[in-house]
XYZ file of C-alpha atoms in Angstrom:
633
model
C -45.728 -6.578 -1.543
C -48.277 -9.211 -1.789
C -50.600 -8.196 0.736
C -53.451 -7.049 -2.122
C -53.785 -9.712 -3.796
C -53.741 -12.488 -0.614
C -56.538 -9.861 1.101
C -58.354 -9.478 -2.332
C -58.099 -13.504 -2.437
C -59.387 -13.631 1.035
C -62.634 -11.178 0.537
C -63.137 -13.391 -2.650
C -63.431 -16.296 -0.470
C -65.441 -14.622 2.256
C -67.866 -13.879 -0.756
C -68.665 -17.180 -1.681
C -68.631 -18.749 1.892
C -70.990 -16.062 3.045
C -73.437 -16.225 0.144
C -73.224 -20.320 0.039
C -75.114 -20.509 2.802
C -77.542 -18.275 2.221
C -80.071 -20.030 0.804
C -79.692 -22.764 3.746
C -80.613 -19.574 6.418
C -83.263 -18.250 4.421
C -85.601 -21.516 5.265
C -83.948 -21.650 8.391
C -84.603 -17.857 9.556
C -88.577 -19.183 8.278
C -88.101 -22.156 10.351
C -87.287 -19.832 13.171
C -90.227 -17.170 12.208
C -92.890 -19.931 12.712
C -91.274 -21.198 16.033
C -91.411 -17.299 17.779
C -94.958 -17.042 15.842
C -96.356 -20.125 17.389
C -94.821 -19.642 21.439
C -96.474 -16.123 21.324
C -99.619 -16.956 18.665
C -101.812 -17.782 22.709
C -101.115 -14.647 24.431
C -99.737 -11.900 21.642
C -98.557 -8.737 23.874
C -98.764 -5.417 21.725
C -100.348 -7.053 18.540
C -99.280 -4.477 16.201
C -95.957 -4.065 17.288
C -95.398 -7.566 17.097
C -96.987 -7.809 13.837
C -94.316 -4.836 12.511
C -91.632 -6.686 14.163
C -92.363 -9.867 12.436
C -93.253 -8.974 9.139
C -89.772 -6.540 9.358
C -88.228 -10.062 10.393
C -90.427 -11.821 7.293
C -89.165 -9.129 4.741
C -85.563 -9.107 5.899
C -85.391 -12.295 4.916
C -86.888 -12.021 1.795
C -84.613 -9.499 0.958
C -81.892 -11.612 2.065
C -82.373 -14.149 -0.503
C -83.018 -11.183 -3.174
C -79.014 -10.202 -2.193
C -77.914 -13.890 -2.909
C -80.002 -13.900 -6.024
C -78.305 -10.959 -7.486
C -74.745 -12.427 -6.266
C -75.187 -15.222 -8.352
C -76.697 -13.942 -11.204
C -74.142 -10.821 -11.328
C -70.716 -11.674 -9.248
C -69.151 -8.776 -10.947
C -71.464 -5.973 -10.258
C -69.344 -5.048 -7.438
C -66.249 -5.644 -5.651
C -65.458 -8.641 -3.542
C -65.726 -5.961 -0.498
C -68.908 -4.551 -1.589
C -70.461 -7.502 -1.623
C -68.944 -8.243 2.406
C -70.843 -4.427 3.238
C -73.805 -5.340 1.692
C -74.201 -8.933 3.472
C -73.126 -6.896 6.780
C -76.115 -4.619 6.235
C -78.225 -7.661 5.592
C -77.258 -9.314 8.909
C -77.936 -5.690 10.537
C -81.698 -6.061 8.783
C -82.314 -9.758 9.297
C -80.595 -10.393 13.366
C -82.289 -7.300 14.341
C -86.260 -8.787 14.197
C -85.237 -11.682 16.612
C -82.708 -10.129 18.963
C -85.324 -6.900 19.971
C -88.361 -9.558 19.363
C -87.493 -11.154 23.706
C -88.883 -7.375 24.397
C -92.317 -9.534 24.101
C -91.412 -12.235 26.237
C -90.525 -10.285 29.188
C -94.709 -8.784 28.373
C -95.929 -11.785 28.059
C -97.632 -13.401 31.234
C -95.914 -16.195 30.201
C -93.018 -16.319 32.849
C -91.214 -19.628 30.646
C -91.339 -17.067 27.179
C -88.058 -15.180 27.882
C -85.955 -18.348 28.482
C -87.284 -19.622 25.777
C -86.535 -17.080 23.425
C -83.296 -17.173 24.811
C -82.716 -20.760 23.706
C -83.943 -19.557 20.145
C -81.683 -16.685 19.909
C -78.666 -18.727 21.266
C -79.700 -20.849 18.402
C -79.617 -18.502 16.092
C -76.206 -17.160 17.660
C -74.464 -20.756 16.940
C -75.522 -20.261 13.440
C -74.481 -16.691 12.905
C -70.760 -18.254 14.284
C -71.172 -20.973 11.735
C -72.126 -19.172 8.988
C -70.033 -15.875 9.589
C -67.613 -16.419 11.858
C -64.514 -16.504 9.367
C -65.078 -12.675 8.960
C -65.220 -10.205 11.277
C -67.849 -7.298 9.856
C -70.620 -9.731 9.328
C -70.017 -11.079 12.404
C -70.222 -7.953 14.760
C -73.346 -6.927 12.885
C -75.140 -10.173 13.779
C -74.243 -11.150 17.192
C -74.803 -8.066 19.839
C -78.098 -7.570 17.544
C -79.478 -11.112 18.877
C -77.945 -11.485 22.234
C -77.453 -7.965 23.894
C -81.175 -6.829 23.749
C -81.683 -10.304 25.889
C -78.749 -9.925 28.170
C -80.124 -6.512 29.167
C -83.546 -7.212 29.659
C -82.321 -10.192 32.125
C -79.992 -7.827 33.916
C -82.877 -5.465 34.196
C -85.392 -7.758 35.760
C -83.537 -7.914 38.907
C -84.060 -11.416 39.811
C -81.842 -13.615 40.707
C -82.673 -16.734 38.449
C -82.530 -14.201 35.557
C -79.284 -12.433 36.362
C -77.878 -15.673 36.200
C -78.927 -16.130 33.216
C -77.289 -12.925 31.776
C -74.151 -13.643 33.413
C -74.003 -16.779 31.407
C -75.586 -14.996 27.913
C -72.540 -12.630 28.396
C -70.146 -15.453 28.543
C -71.301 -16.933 25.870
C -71.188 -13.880 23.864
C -67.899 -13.220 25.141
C -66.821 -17.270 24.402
C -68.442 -17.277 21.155
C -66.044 -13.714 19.912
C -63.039 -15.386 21.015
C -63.747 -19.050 18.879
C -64.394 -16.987 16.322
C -61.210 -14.701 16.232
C -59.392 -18.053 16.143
C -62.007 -19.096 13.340
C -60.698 -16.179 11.641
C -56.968 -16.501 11.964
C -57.597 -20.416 11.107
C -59.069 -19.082 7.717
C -56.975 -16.492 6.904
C -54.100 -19.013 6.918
C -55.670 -21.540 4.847
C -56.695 -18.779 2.352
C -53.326 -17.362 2.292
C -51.521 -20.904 1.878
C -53.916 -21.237 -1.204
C -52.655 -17.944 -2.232
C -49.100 -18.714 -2.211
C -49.575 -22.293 -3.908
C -51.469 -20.655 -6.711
C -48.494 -17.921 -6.593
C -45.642 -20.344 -6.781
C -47.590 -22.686 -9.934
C -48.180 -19.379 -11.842
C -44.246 -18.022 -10.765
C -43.021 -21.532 -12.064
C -45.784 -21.411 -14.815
C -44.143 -17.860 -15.883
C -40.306 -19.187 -15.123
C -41.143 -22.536 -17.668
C -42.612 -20.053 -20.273
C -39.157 -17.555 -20.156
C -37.067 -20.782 -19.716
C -38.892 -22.142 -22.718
C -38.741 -19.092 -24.649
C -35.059 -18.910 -24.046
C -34.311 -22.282 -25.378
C -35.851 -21.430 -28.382
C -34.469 -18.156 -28.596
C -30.969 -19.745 -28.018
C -31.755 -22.845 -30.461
C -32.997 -20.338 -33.162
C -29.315 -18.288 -32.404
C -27.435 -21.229 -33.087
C -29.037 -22.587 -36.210
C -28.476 -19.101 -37.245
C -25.009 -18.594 -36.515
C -24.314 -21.810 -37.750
C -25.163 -21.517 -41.165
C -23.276 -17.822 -41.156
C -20.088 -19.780 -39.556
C -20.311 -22.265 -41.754
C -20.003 -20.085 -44.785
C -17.057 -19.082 -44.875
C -15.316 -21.947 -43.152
C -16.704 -24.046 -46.461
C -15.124 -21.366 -48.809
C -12.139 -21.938 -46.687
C -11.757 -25.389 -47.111
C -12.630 -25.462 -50.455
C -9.944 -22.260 -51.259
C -7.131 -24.054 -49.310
C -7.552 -27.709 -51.220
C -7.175 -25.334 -54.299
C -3.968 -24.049 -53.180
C -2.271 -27.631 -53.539
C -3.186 -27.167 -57.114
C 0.157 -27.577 -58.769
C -0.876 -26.720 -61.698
C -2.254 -23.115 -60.626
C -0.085 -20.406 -61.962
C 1.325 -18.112 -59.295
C -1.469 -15.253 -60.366
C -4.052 -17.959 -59.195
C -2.685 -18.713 -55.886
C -2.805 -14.624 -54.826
C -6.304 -14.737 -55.862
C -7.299 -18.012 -53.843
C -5.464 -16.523 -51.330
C -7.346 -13.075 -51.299
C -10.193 -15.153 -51.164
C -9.201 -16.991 -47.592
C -8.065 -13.750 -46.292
C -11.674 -12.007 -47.495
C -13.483 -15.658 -45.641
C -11.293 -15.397 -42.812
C -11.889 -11.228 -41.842
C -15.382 -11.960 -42.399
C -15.554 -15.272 -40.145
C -13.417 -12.851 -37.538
C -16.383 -9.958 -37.978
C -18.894 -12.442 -37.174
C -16.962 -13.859 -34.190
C -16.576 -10.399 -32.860
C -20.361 -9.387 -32.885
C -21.691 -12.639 -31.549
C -19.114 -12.234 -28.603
C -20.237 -8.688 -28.489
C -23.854 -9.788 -27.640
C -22.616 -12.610 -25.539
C -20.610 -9.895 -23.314
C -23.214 -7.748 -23.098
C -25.895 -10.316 -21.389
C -23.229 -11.908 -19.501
C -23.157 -8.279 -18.192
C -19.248 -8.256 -18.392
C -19.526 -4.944 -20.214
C -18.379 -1.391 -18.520
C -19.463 1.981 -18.488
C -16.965 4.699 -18.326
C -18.634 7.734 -18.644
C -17.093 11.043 -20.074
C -17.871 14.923 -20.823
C -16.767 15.259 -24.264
C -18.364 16.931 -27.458
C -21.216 15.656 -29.466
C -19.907 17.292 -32.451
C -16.412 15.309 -32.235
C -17.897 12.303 -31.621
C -20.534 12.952 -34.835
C -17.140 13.979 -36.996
C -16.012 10.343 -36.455
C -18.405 8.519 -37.231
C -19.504 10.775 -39.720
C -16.506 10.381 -41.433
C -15.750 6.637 -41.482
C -19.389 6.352 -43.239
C -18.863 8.979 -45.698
C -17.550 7.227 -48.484
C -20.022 4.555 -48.617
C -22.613 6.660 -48.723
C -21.131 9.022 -51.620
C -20.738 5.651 -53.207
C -24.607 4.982 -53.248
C -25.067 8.539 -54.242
C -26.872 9.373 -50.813
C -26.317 12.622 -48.984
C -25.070 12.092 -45.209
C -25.780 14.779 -43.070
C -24.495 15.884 -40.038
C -25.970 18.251 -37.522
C -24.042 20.680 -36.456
C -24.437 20.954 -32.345
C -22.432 22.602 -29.286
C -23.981 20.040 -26.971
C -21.422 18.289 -24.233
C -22.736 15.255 -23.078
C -21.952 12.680 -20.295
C -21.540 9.333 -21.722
C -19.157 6.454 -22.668
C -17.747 7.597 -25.831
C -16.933 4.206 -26.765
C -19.764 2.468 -26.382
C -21.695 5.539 -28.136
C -19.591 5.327 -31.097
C -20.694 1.821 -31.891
C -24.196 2.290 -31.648
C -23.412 5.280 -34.325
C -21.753 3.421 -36.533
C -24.568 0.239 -36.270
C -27.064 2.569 -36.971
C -25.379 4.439 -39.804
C -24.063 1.334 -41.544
C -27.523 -0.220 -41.860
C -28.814 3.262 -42.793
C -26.379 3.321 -45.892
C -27.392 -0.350 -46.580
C -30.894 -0.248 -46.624
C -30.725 3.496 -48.660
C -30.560 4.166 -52.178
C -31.557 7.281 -52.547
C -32.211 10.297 -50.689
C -30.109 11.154 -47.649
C -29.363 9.954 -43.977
C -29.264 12.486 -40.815
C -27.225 12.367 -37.891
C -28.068 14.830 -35.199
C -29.131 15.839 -31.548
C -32.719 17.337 -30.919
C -33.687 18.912 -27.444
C -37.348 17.649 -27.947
C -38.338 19.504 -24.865
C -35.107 17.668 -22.228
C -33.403 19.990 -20.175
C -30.851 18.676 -19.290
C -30.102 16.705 -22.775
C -31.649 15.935 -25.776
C -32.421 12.982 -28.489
C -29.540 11.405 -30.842
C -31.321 10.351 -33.889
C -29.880 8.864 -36.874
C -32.878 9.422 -39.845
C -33.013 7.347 -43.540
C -34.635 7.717 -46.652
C -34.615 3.968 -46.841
C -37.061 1.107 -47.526
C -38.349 1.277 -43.868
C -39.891 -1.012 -41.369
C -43.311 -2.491 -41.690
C -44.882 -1.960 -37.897
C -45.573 -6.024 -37.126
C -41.376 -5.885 -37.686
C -40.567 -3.693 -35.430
C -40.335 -6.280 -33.119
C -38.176 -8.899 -34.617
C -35.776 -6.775 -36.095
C -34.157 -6.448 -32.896
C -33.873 -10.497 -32.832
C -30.464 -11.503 -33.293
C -30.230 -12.993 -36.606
C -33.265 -11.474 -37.851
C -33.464 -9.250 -41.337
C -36.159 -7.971 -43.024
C -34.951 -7.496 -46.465
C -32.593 -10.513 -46.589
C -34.259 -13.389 -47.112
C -31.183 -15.181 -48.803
C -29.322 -14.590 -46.091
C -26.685 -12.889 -47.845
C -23.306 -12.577 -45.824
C -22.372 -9.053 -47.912
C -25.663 -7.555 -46.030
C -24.851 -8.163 -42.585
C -25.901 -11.020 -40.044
C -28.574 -9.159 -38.337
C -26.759 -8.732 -35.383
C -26.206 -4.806 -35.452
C -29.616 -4.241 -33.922
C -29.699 -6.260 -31.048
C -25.869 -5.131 -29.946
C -27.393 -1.355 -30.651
C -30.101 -2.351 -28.131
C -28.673 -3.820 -25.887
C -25.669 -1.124 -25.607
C -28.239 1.847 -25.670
C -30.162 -0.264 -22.193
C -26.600 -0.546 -20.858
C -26.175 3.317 -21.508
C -29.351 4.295 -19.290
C -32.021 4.621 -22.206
C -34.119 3.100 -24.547
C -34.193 2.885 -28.366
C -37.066 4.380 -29.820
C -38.059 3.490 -33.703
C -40.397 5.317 -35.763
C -40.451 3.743 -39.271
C -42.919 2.865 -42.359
C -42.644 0.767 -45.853
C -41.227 3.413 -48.111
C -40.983 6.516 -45.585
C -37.288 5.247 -44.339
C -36.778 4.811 -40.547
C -35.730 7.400 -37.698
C -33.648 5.935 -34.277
C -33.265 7.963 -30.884
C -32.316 7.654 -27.836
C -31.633 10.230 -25.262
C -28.299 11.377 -24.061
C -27.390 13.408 -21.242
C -25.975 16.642 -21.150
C -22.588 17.295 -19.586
C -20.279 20.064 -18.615
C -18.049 21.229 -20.749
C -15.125 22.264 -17.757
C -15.319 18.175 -17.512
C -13.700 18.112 -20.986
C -9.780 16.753 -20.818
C -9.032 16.390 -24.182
C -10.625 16.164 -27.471
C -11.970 12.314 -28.863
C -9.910 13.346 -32.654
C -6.720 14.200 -30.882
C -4.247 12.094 -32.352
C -1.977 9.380 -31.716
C 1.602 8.776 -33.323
C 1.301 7.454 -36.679
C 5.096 5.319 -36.554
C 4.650 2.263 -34.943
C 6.580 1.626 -31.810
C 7.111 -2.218 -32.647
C 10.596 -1.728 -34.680
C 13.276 -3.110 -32.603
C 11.309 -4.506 -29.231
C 11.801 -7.672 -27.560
C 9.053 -9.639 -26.952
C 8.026 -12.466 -24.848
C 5.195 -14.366 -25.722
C 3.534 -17.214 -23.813
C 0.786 -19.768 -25.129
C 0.905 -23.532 -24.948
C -0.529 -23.409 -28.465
C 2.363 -24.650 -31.000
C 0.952 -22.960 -33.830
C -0.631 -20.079 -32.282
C 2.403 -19.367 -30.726
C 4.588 -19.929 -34.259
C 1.928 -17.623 -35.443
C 2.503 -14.742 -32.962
C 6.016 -15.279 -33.533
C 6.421 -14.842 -37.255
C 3.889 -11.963 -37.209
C 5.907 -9.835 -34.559
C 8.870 -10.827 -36.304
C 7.700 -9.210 -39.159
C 7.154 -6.073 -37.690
C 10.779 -5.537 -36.536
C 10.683 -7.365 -33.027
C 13.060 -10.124 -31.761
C 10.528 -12.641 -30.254
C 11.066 -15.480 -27.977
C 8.206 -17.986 -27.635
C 7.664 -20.598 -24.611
C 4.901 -22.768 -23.942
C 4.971 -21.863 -19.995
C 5.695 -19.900 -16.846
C 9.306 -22.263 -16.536
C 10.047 -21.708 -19.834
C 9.413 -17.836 -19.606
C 11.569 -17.432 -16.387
C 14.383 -19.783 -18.156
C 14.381 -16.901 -20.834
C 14.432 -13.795 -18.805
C 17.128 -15.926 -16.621
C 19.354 -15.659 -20.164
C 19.941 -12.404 -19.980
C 16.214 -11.487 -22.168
C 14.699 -8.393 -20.986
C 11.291 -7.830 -22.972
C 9.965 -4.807 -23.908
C 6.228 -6.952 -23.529
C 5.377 -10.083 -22.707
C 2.368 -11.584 -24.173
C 0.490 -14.469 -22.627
C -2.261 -16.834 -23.140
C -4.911 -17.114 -20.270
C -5.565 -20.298 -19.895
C -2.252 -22.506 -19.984
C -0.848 -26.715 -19.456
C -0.467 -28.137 -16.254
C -4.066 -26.236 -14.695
C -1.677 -22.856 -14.887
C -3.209 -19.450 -15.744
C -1.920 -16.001 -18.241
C -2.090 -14.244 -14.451
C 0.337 -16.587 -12.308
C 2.658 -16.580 -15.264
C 2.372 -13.085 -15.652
C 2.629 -12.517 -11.975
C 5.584 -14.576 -12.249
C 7.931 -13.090 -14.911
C 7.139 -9.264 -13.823
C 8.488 -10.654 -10.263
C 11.618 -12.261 -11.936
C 11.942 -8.416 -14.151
C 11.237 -6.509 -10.715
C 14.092 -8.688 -8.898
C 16.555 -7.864 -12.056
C 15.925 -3.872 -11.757
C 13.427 -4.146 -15.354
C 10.054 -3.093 -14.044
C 8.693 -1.047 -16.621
C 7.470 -3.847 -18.864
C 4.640 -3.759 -21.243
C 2.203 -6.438 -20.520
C -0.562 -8.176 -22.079
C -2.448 -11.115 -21.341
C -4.851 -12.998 -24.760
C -8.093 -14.846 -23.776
C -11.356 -16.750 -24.981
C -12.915 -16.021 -22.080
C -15.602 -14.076 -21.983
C -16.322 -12.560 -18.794
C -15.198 -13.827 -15.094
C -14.320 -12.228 -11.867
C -10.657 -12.761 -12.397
C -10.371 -11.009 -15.660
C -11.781 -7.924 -13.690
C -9.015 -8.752 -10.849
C -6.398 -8.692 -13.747
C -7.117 -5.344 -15.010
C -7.582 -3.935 -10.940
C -3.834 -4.881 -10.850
C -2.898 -3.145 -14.394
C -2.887 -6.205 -16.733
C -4.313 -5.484 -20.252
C -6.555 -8.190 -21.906
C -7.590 -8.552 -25.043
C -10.375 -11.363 -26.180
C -9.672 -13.458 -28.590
C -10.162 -13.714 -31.515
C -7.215 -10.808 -32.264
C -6.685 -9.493 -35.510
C -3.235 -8.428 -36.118
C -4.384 -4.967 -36.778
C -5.478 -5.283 -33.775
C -2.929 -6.713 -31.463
C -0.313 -3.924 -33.355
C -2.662 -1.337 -32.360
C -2.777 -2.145 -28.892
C 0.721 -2.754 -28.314
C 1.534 0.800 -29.904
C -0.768 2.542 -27.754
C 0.811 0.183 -24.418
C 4.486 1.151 -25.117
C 3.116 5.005 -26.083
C 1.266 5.493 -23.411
C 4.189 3.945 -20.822
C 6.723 6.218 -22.638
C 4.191 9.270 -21.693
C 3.538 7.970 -18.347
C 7.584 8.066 -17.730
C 7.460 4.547 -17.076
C 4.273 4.062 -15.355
C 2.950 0.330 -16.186
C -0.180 1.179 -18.609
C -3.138 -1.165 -16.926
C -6.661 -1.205 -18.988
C -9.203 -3.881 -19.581
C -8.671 -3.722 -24.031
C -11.270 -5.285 -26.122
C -14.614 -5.817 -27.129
C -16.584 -5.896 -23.991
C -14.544 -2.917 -22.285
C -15.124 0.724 -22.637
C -13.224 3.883 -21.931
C -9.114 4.331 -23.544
C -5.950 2.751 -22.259
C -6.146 3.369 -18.266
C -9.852 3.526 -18.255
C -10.470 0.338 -15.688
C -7.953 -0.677 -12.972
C -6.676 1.365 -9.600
C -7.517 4.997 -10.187
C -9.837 4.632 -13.041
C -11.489 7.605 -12.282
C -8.006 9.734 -13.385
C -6.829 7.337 -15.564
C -10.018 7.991 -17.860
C -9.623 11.749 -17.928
C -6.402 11.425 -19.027
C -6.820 8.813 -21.659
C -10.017 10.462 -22.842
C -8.849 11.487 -26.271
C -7.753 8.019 -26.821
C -11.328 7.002 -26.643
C -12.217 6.214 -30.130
C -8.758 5.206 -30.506
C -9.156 2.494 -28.192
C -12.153 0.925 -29.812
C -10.679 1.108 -33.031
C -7.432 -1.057 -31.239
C -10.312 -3.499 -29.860
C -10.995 -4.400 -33.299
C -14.658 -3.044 -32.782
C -16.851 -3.323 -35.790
């Protein structure tokens, strides 16, 4: 792939090497004018031939030196090859006087004149390989000119002294080709090794300019998500020394603790969408792709955004369409609901549009979500999509957002296939799209708003949960315990297998990833479905809790049916998800339900592990369902 530039770098170099030593053979091919001029000058043969010879010689050279001239005064006026042609026709011009020029010596009475102007043009020949040996054209235009007019006419005289004399004339010729095809080679390698030095500085150059860029990218992230951390972790602090109050009144302890729980979903919604942009450039997030209806998928979002925008008195419209696409639902839906949450929060008044336009695709069309709002000024359109960055919240105020819905929209809409396109002005609102591809609607397999059981399945399970955490695991306990489960809790894999040994069969079994004793979530996992399997319980509901983000072993866990979910886990959440487990294992008579559940997965329950492919079609009208488990925002 680099062979332009290293040839372009060589013709480059061929330039100035062939016009450097131009001006050097100018007073040299004058040198060599007055030599031939003064050996003939006592007996000129054919004066007015040899005058035209000469003075074609004379101006050759002249215009020789005109050709450097204009090189150095105008390097540009042509291309490094041009400038290779036009010395070639030059060297055709200028070799041509001296190499037909021994015609006179072998008229000349003179029987010493032809080896003489043999010495001159081998002379001449040794400069030619000097000066233009390193390339090829100018080479071949300069050489036979001088020598084969001379090794002909010494062939042709038919003596023996003089044959001789052409024999060695073609050697040389022959001698002085093969030097300079090595003379070549030799250059082209030292041009090329210059090449790839100047290459690899300006690839480094370019990789300490990204690197750079990055770190100040990722120091910019971090002062930034620092100060939004930091918020509510102060009002936390604050809120809880306040509780120790005893002389609050019981009214003012619900409202302090209101307060933590308001900090503490808000610290949680910030967690979530900086892990959402860390999955997505760790490239941990999936693509399960569906054929399901636009319109559904408009309905939902459509519906959760609503109220807000009735609240601000703005109009949200929805396009009606009969489009079926071919896209992860889940991963579509968020994007939606990005775009129309900033839409409602940067409008007040006028209306906001959701809706497909073909614009022209045939097979798809344009999602576009339109506002009436304050718009974009253009030299923003840029940074808005830096995480962190808003436009029209200076004072960082936590009740707008963290600027961190359009980069995740982004990046999600480059992870779909496409690219986001913004067309926006101060005062004349904004308009998003991206295209979408259509699908076919005998793909469909269930509808994204078909519904799953209201009544939790919790009441009355057994549960087995695993974490080495003392209070996360008191936690889990007392919150499953409040939804109608018996729990038992064990810091390990022993302590789990000492349990089911009891006589404790567990309807789930919940487990930490990363455990004491340089155990993992998997091996204990592995571990006490073994010990079930053994007692004739196999049908077991289980679900492993991580703060990883992404790693090849997570992937291996959901290949072999384990569900994860990343922490942190709201309980909202975690109820969700272990309603839809023990629903969809009651509809899959028993079938373990495996899926990869949380923020940086896509598709419903089923959707990733051994037959993904059918586990998504079936599952596909738990879609939206399954996001809304994940604790998506």
């Amino acid at each position: 792939m680099r062979a332009d530039p290293i040839q372009r770098a060589i013709d480059e170099d061929v330039v100035r090497v062939l016009y450097a030593q131009d001006p050097i053979a100018f007073f040299s091919h004058w040198f060599s004018i007055a030599v031939f001029i003064a050996i003939y000058w006592p007996h000129v043969p054919s004066p007015s031939l040899f005058i035209a010879c000469f003075g074609f010689y004379a101006a050759a050279n002249c215009a020789s030196l005109a050709l450097w001239i204009c090189n150095r005064r105008y390097p540009r006026l042509v291309s490094p090859r041009d400038w290779i042609y036009l010395h070639a026709v030059r060297s055709v011009l200028l070799y041509t006087g001296p190499g037909f020029a021994v015609w006179f010596a072998f008229q000349s009475p003179q029987t010493d004149l032809p080896l003489l102007h043999t010495v001159l043009l081998v002379t001449l020949a040794a400069g030619v390989f000097m000066s233009n040996g390193f390339d090829l054209l100018n080479f071949s235009t300069s050489i036979p000119f001088l020598l084969f007019p001379s090794i002909l006419l010494h062939f042709g005289s038919h003596t023996f002294d003089r044959t001789i004399l052409a024999i060695v004339l073609a050697f040389f010729f022959c001698a002085i080709n093969v030097y300079a095809m090595s003379y070549r080679k030799l250059f082209r390698q030292v041009v090329q090794a210059r090449v790839d030095q100047q290459y690899l500085a300006e690839s480094l150059a370019a990789q300490k300019r990204v690197a750079e860029d990055a770190s100040l990218a990722k120091t910019r992230f971090f002062a930034a998500a620092s100060h939004d951390l930091r918020q509510p972790l102060h009002a936390i602090g604050l809120l809880a020394a306040s509780l120790n109050d005893p002389a609050a009144t019981p009214a003012q302890h619900a409202k302090t603790a209101g307060h933590i729980v308001y900090n503490v979903e808000a610290l949680n919604q910030l967690f979530n969408q900086v892990l959402d942009l860390a999955r997505l450039e760790s490239g941990s997030t999936q693509v399960v792709r569906l054929h399901f209806r636009l319109s559904e998928l408009f309905e939902r979002v459509g519906s959760q955004y609503r109220p807000q925008a009735a609240a601000k008195g703005l109009a949200l419209r929805i396009a009606p369409t009969s489009m079926v696409v071919y896209d992860d639902p889940v991963l579509l839906e968020r994007v939606l609901s990005n775009l129309l949450s900033n839409a409602v929060r940067y409008t007040e008044e006028g209306a906001i549009w959701l809706g497909l336009r073909r614009a022209g695709r045939q097979n798809g069309g344009y999602i576009e979500v339109r506002d009436s709002g304050v718009g974009i000024a253009p030299a923003e359109h840029a940074r808005i999509f830096e995480e962190f960055y808003q436009v029209a919240n200076p004072q960082r105020d936590a009740r707008q957002g963290h600027g961190l819905g359009l980069p995740t929209v982004k990046r999600l809409v480059g992870l779909l296939g496409g690219e986001l396109l913004l067309r926006s002005a101060p005062g004349r609102g904004s308009v998003f799209r991206f295209a979408v591809q259509a699908g076919d609607a005998s793909g469909i397999v269930a509808s994204l708003n078909d519904p799953v059981t209201g009544v939790s399945a919790a009441q009355g399970r057994q549960v087995l949960c695993i974490d080495d955490d003392p209070s996360i695991l008191e936690g889990l306990s007392s919150l499953l315990q409040r939804w109608g489960c018996s729990v038992h809790g064990v810091p390990d894999e022993a302590g789990a297998l000492a349990v089911l040994a009891g006589g404790f069969v567990p309807d789930a079994v919940l487990c930490d990833y990363q455990l004491a004793n340089h155990r993992t979530g998997a091996q204990a996992l592995t571990a006490v479905r073994g010990a079930l399997a053994r007692a004739g319980h196999g049908k077991v509901v289980t679900l492993l809790i991580t703060g990883d983000m992404a790693s090849a072993e997570l992937t291996a866990l959901a290949l072999q049916g384990i569900p994860v979910l990343h922490k942190p886990v709201t309980p909202a959440r975690l109820r969700r998800t272990l309603d839809m487990l023990w629903q969809q294992a009651e509809l899959d008579n028993g079938r373990p339900a495996g899926a990869l559940l949380g923020d940086d997965t896509v598709g419903a329950v089923g959707a990733v592990g051994a037959g993904a492919a059918c586990a998504a079609a079936d599952r596909a009208g738990e879609a939206g369902k399954s996001r809304e488990a994940a604790g998506s925002p």
